[in-house]
Short mmCIF file of C-alpha atoms in Angstrom, two decimals:
data_model
loop_
_atom_site.label_atom_id
_atom_site.label_comp_id
_atom_site.label_asym_id
_atom_site.label_seq_id
_atom_site.Cartn_x
_atom_site.Cartn_y
_atom_site.Cartn_z
CA MET F 1 1.99 -4.95 17.95
CA ASN F 2 -0.20 -6.59 15.26
CA ALA F 3 -3.78 -5.89 15.63
CA TYR F 4 -4.36 -8.83 13.20
CA GLN F 5 -2.62 -12.00 11.89
CA THR F 6 -3.32 -14.61 9.57
CA LEU F 7 -1.92 -17.02 7.27
CA LEU F 8 -3.59 -17.20 3.72
CA PRO F 9 -2.86 -20.59 1.61
CA ALA F 10 -1.80 -20.46 -2.11
CA GLY F 11 -4.87 -19.66 -4.08
CA SER F 12 -6.70 -17.49 -1.69
CA HIS F 13 -7.91 -13.96 -1.79
CA TRP F 14 -8.54 -11.27 0.80
CA SER F 15 -9.53 -7.79 1.10
CA LEU F 16 -9.80 -5.00 4.00
CA VAL F 17 -9.84 -1.27 4.18
CA MET F 18 -6.45 -0.18 5.55
CA ARG F 19 -6.81 3.24 7.44
CA SER F 20 -4.15 6.11 6.85
CA GLY F 21 -1.22 5.53 9.10
CA THR F 22 -1.51 1.94 9.58
CA ALA F 23 0.75 -0.80 8.10
CA LEU F 24 0.27 -4.28 6.35
CA THR F 25 3.37 -6.81 6.73
CA LEU F 26 3.21 -9.66 4.01
CA THR F 27 5.68 -12.61 4.43
CA ASP F 28 6.75 -14.97 2.39
CA ILE F 29 6.90 -18.15 4.74
CA GLU F 30 8.10 -21.20 2.78
CA GLY F 31 9.70 -19.42 -0.39
CA GLY F 32 8.00 -19.03 -3.84
CA ALA F 33 4.86 -17.08 -3.06
CA ASN F 34 3.12 -14.70 -4.93
CA VAL F 35 0.68 -11.85 -4.01
CA GLY F 36 -1.09 -10.03 -6.50
CA MET F 37 -2.65 -6.73 -5.16
CA LEU F 38 -4.88 -3.88 -6.06
CA PHE F 39 -5.70 -0.67 -4.16
CA TYR F 40 -8.85 1.72 -4.27
CA ASN F 41 -10.23 4.56 -2.54
CA PRO F 42 -13.05 3.53 -0.24
CA GLU F 43 -14.71 6.82 -0.28
CA ASN F 44 -14.64 7.13 -4.41
CA LEU F 45 -14.08 3.57 -5.89
CA LEU F 46 -13.45 5.20 -9.26
CA GLU F 47 -10.16 6.15 -7.74
CA ARG F 48 -7.73 3.01 -7.96
CA TYR F 49 -4.08 1.92 -8.72
CA ASN F 50 -2.22 3.52 -11.31
CA ALA F 51 0.46 1.30 -12.06
CA PRO F 52 2.11 3.33 -15.11
CA ASP F 53 1.81 6.47 -13.15
CA THR F 54 3.52 4.52 -10.18
CA LEU F 55 6.66 3.56 -12.19
CA LYS F 56 7.24 6.55 -14.46
CA CYS F 57 7.07 9.09 -11.61
CA GLN F 58 9.73 7.06 -9.93
CA HIS F 59 11.61 6.41 -13.00
CA THR F 60 11.76 2.55 -12.03
CA PHE F 61 10.56 -0.74 -13.32
CA ARG F 62 11.20 -2.48 -10.15
CA LEU F 63 9.44 -1.63 -6.86
CA THR F 64 11.13 -1.87 -3.34
CA ALA F 65 11.61 -0.03 -0.20
CA GLY F 66 11.29 3.76 -0.63
CA HIS F 67 8.84 3.73 -3.82
CA CYS F 68 5.06 4.84 -3.40
CA LEU F 69 2.26 3.06 -4.92
CA TYR F 70 -0.07 5.79 -6.63
CA SER F 71 -3.72 6.27 -7.26
CA ASP F 72 -4.84 7.54 -10.85
CA MET F 73 -5.67 10.81 -9.11
CA GLY F 74 -2.03 11.40 -8.35
CA ARG F 75 -2.32 10.41 -4.78
CA ILE F 76 -0.13 7.93 -2.77
CA PHE F 77 -2.14 4.84 -1.44
CA CYS F 78 0.96 3.65 0.63
CA GLY F 79 4.61 3.45 0.65
CA ILE F 80 6.90 0.47 0.80
CA GLU F 81 8.41 1.15 4.49
CA GLU F 82 10.33 -2.07 4.42
CA ASP F 83 11.60 -4.63 2.19
CA SER F 84 13.77 -7.84 2.41
CA PHE F 85 13.18 -9.13 -0.90
CA GLY F 86 13.97 -6.15 -3.06
CA TRP F 87 12.09 -6.80 -5.96
CA HIS F 88 8.47 -6.43 -7.01
CA GLU F 89 6.93 -5.79 -10.16
CA SER F 90 3.89 -4.12 -11.45
CA VAL F 91 3.62 -4.96 -15.32
CA CYS F 92 2.65 -8.54 -15.36
CA GLY F 93 -0.92 -8.62 -14.48
CA THR F 94 -2.46 -12.02 -13.53
CA LEU F 95 -3.56 -15.08 -15.22
CA ASN F 96 -6.97 -15.91 -15.99
CA ALA F 97 -9.05 -19.23 -15.59
CA GLU F 98 -8.17 -20.35 -19.20
CA GLN F 99 -4.64 -19.53 -18.94
CA THR F 100 -4.47 -21.14 -15.48
CA ALA F 101 -5.86 -24.58 -16.61
CA ALA F 102 -3.53 -24.43 -19.61
CA ARG F 103 -0.60 -24.08 -17.31
CA PHE F 104 -1.29 -26.06 -14.61
CA GLY F 105 -4.28 -28.48 -15.75
CA ALA F 106 -7.90 -28.00 -15.25
CA SER F 107 -9.02 -28.59 -11.39
CA ASP F 108 -12.66 -27.29 -9.96
CA TYR F 109 -14.00 -27.38 -6.59
CA GLN F 110 -15.93 -30.67 -7.39
CA GLN F 111 -12.78 -32.61 -7.82
CA ALA F 112 -10.46 -30.90 -5.66
CA ARG F 113 -12.05 -28.72 -2.95
CA ASN F 114 -9.71 -26.18 -1.66
CA LEU F 115 -6.95 -27.52 -3.63
CA ARG F 116 -8.39 -26.31 -6.76
CA HIS F 117 -6.15 -24.37 -9.22
CA GLN F 118 -7.95 -20.79 -8.30
CA ASN F 119 -6.81 -17.95 -10.60
CA GLY F 120 -5.68 -14.56 -10.05
CA TYR F 121 -8.29 -12.86 -12.50
CA ASP F 122 -11.19 -14.64 -10.78
CA SER F 123 -9.94 -13.97 -7.21
CA PHE F 124 -10.15 -10.37 -7.85
CA LEU F 125 -13.49 -10.41 -9.45
CA VAL F 126 -14.93 -11.97 -6.13
CA GLU F 127 -13.42 -9.53 -3.97
CA LEU F 128 -14.43 -6.52 -6.27
CA ALA F 129 -17.85 -8.06 -6.12
CA LYS F 130 -18.04 -7.53 -2.30
CA TYR F 131 -17.82 -3.71 -2.80
CA GLY F 132 -20.22 -3.53 -5.99
CA LEU F 133 -17.36 -3.53 -8.48
CA GLY F 134 -17.16 -5.95 -11.38
CA GLN F 135 -14.57 -6.45 -14.58
CA ARG F 136 -14.53 -2.83 -15.71
CA ASP F 137 -13.08 -1.84 -12.33
CA MET F 138 -10.14 -4.21 -12.80
CA ALA F 139 -6.81 -2.42 -12.97
CA SER F 140 -3.34 -3.78 -13.84
CA SER F 141 -1.88 -5.25 -10.36
CA LEU F 142 1.24 -5.35 -8.39
CA ASN F 143 2.84 -8.49 -7.81
CA LEU F 144 5.05 -9.05 -4.76
CA PHE F 145 8.00 -11.03 -4.47
CA ALA F 146 8.40 -11.28 -8.11
CA ARG F 147 11.87 -10.43 -9.61
CA VAL F 148 11.19 -9.91 -13.29
CA ARG F 149 13.76 -8.91 -15.86
CA ALA F 150 13.53 -8.36 -19.76
CA ASP F 151 16.18 -10.38 -21.97
CA ASP F 152 18.06 -8.69 -25.00
CA ASN F 153 14.67 -9.18 -27.20
CA GLY F 154 12.32 -7.73 -24.64
CA THR F 155 10.64 -10.93 -23.65
CA LEU F 156 10.01 -10.55 -19.68
CA GLN F 157 11.35 -13.95 -17.58
CA LEU F 158 10.57 -14.61 -13.81
CA GLU F 159 14.16 -14.71 -12.53
CA GLN F 160 13.14 -15.47 -8.79
CA GLN F 161 9.74 -15.91 -6.88
CA GLY F 162 9.96 -15.10 -3.25
CA ALA F 163 12.21 -16.44 -0.71
CA PRO F 164 12.24 -18.02 2.40
CA GLY F 165 10.87 -15.29 5.08
CA ALA F 166 11.10 -12.73 2.71
CA GLN F 167 9.04 -9.44 3.91
CA VAL F 168 7.41 -6.38 2.71
CA ARG F 169 5.74 -3.80 4.99
CA LEU F 170 3.42 -1.12 3.48
CA ARG F 171 2.49 1.95 5.30
CA PHE F 172 -0.46 3.66 4.17
CA ALA F 173 -0.83 7.37 3.39
CA MET F 174 -4.67 7.53 2.89
CA ASP F 175 -7.69 5.09 3.48
CA THR F 176 -7.28 2.29 0.94
CA LEU F 177 -9.45 -0.72 0.15
CA VAL F 178 -6.55 -3.72 -0.48
CA MET F 179 -7.33 -6.57 -2.51
CA LEU F 180 -5.11 -9.43 -2.85
CA HIS F 181 -4.70 -12.99 -4.22
CA THR F 182 -2.18 -15.58 -3.53
CA CYS F 183 -2.66 -17.25 -7.00
CA PRO F 184 0.53 -18.00 -9.22
CA HIS F 185 2.41 -15.25 -10.91
CA PRO F 186 1.80 -15.03 -14.79
CA LEU F 187 5.34 -15.88 -15.83
CA ASN F 188 5.74 -18.85 -13.59
CA ALA F 189 7.09 -21.65 -15.27
CA SER F 190 6.24 -24.51 -12.98
CA SER F 191 4.21 -27.37 -14.30
CA GLU F 192 2.98 -28.20 -10.59
CA TYR F 193 0.38 -25.48 -9.09
CA PRO F 194 2.53 -23.35 -6.43
CA ARG F 195 1.20 -24.15 -2.68
CA GLN F 196 3.50 -21.44 -0.77
CA PRO F 197 1.38 -19.45 1.61
CA VAL F 198 1.45 -16.04 3.00
CA GLN F 199 1.40 -14.55 6.12
CA LEU F 200 -0.42 -11.35 6.86
CA ALA F 201 0.06 -9.02 10.09
CA LEU F 202 -2.08 -5.67 10.47
CA ASP F 203 -0.33 -2.82 12.69
CA ALA F 204 -3.03 -0.37 13.88
CA GLN F 205 -0.65 2.17 15.29
CA ARG F 206 -0.32 4.86 13.07
CA ALA F 207 2.75 6.54 11.67
CA PRO F 208 3.37 8.88 8.69
CA LEU F 209 5.21 7.84 5.70
CA PRO F 210 8.98 7.20 6.56
CA GLU F 211 11.53 9.64 5.22
CA ILE F 212 12.70 6.74 2.83
CA CYS F 213 9.59 7.00 1.05
CA LEU F 214 9.62 11.02 0.45
CA ALA F 215 13.46 11.01 -0.73
CA ARG F 216 11.98 11.98 -4.10
CA GLU F 217 10.35 14.93 -5.11
CA GLU F 218 7.62 13.21 -7.05
CA ASN F 219 6.58 11.81 -3.86
CA GLN F 220 6.55 14.73 -1.90
CA ARG F 221 4.36 16.21 -4.48
CA GLY F 222 2.17 13.31 -3.83
CA LEU F 223 1.58 13.64 -0.47
CA ARG F 224 0.57 17.08 -1.03
CA ASN F 225 -2.04 15.97 -3.09
CA ASN F 226 -2.96 13.34 -0.24
CA ALA F 227 -3.09 16.30 2.11
CA LEU F 228 -5.28 18.41 -0.14
CA TYR F 229 -7.97 15.62 -0.67
CA GLN F 230 -7.93 15.22 3.09
CA LEU F 231 -8.31 18.93 3.84
CA GLN F 232 -11.43 18.55 1.35
CA GLY F 233 -12.86 16.09 3.44
CA GLU F 234 -12.82 18.40 6.84
CA ILE F 235 -14.23 21.78 5.19
#
């Protein structure tokens, strides 16, 4: 049963500490949504999401069900428990204000109020500031519902952005500060600012990482790192 549920319009940002064992489900209601995400250890904010380690230790470019999302200390923030979309990327980062204005046109709060063209970089900064963090604490982000491929020249292309009703469910393996935004993906080629909302649902019923996330030996080792870290807190 969901303990909390909300609908985030496009161009929004949000953060919350998810407790170990709880789950977060994100749903692309209309299709075409993007969710940029960052993760931090709320007990030690220097520990944060590490995109290179997440990809290389699982020998993958795309992220989907069964993959885990790692910190820069070799611990698992969460695992992708369920995924109906099948492709999420962690190499493209996020747009800043200048790039967003060049792509979709300049639009500020005085002109457009809540329909202004928010960008992912500033959205992350707003959430980071709530926890005493800033620019130097930014990390390479995860983009949910983004199918990205490289062409023969190595140029990245956004093949598909979301799908109506697509869902991804994250099961947390340690207490995790989650930050996210619903701003456009950096490779979105549309001339119109995307307006697709995202539904968030929090499940407070605790459960361990599912077996699908522990099939790889690397992820079993990552979970042992979690266990050692949690043991230190109990001594």
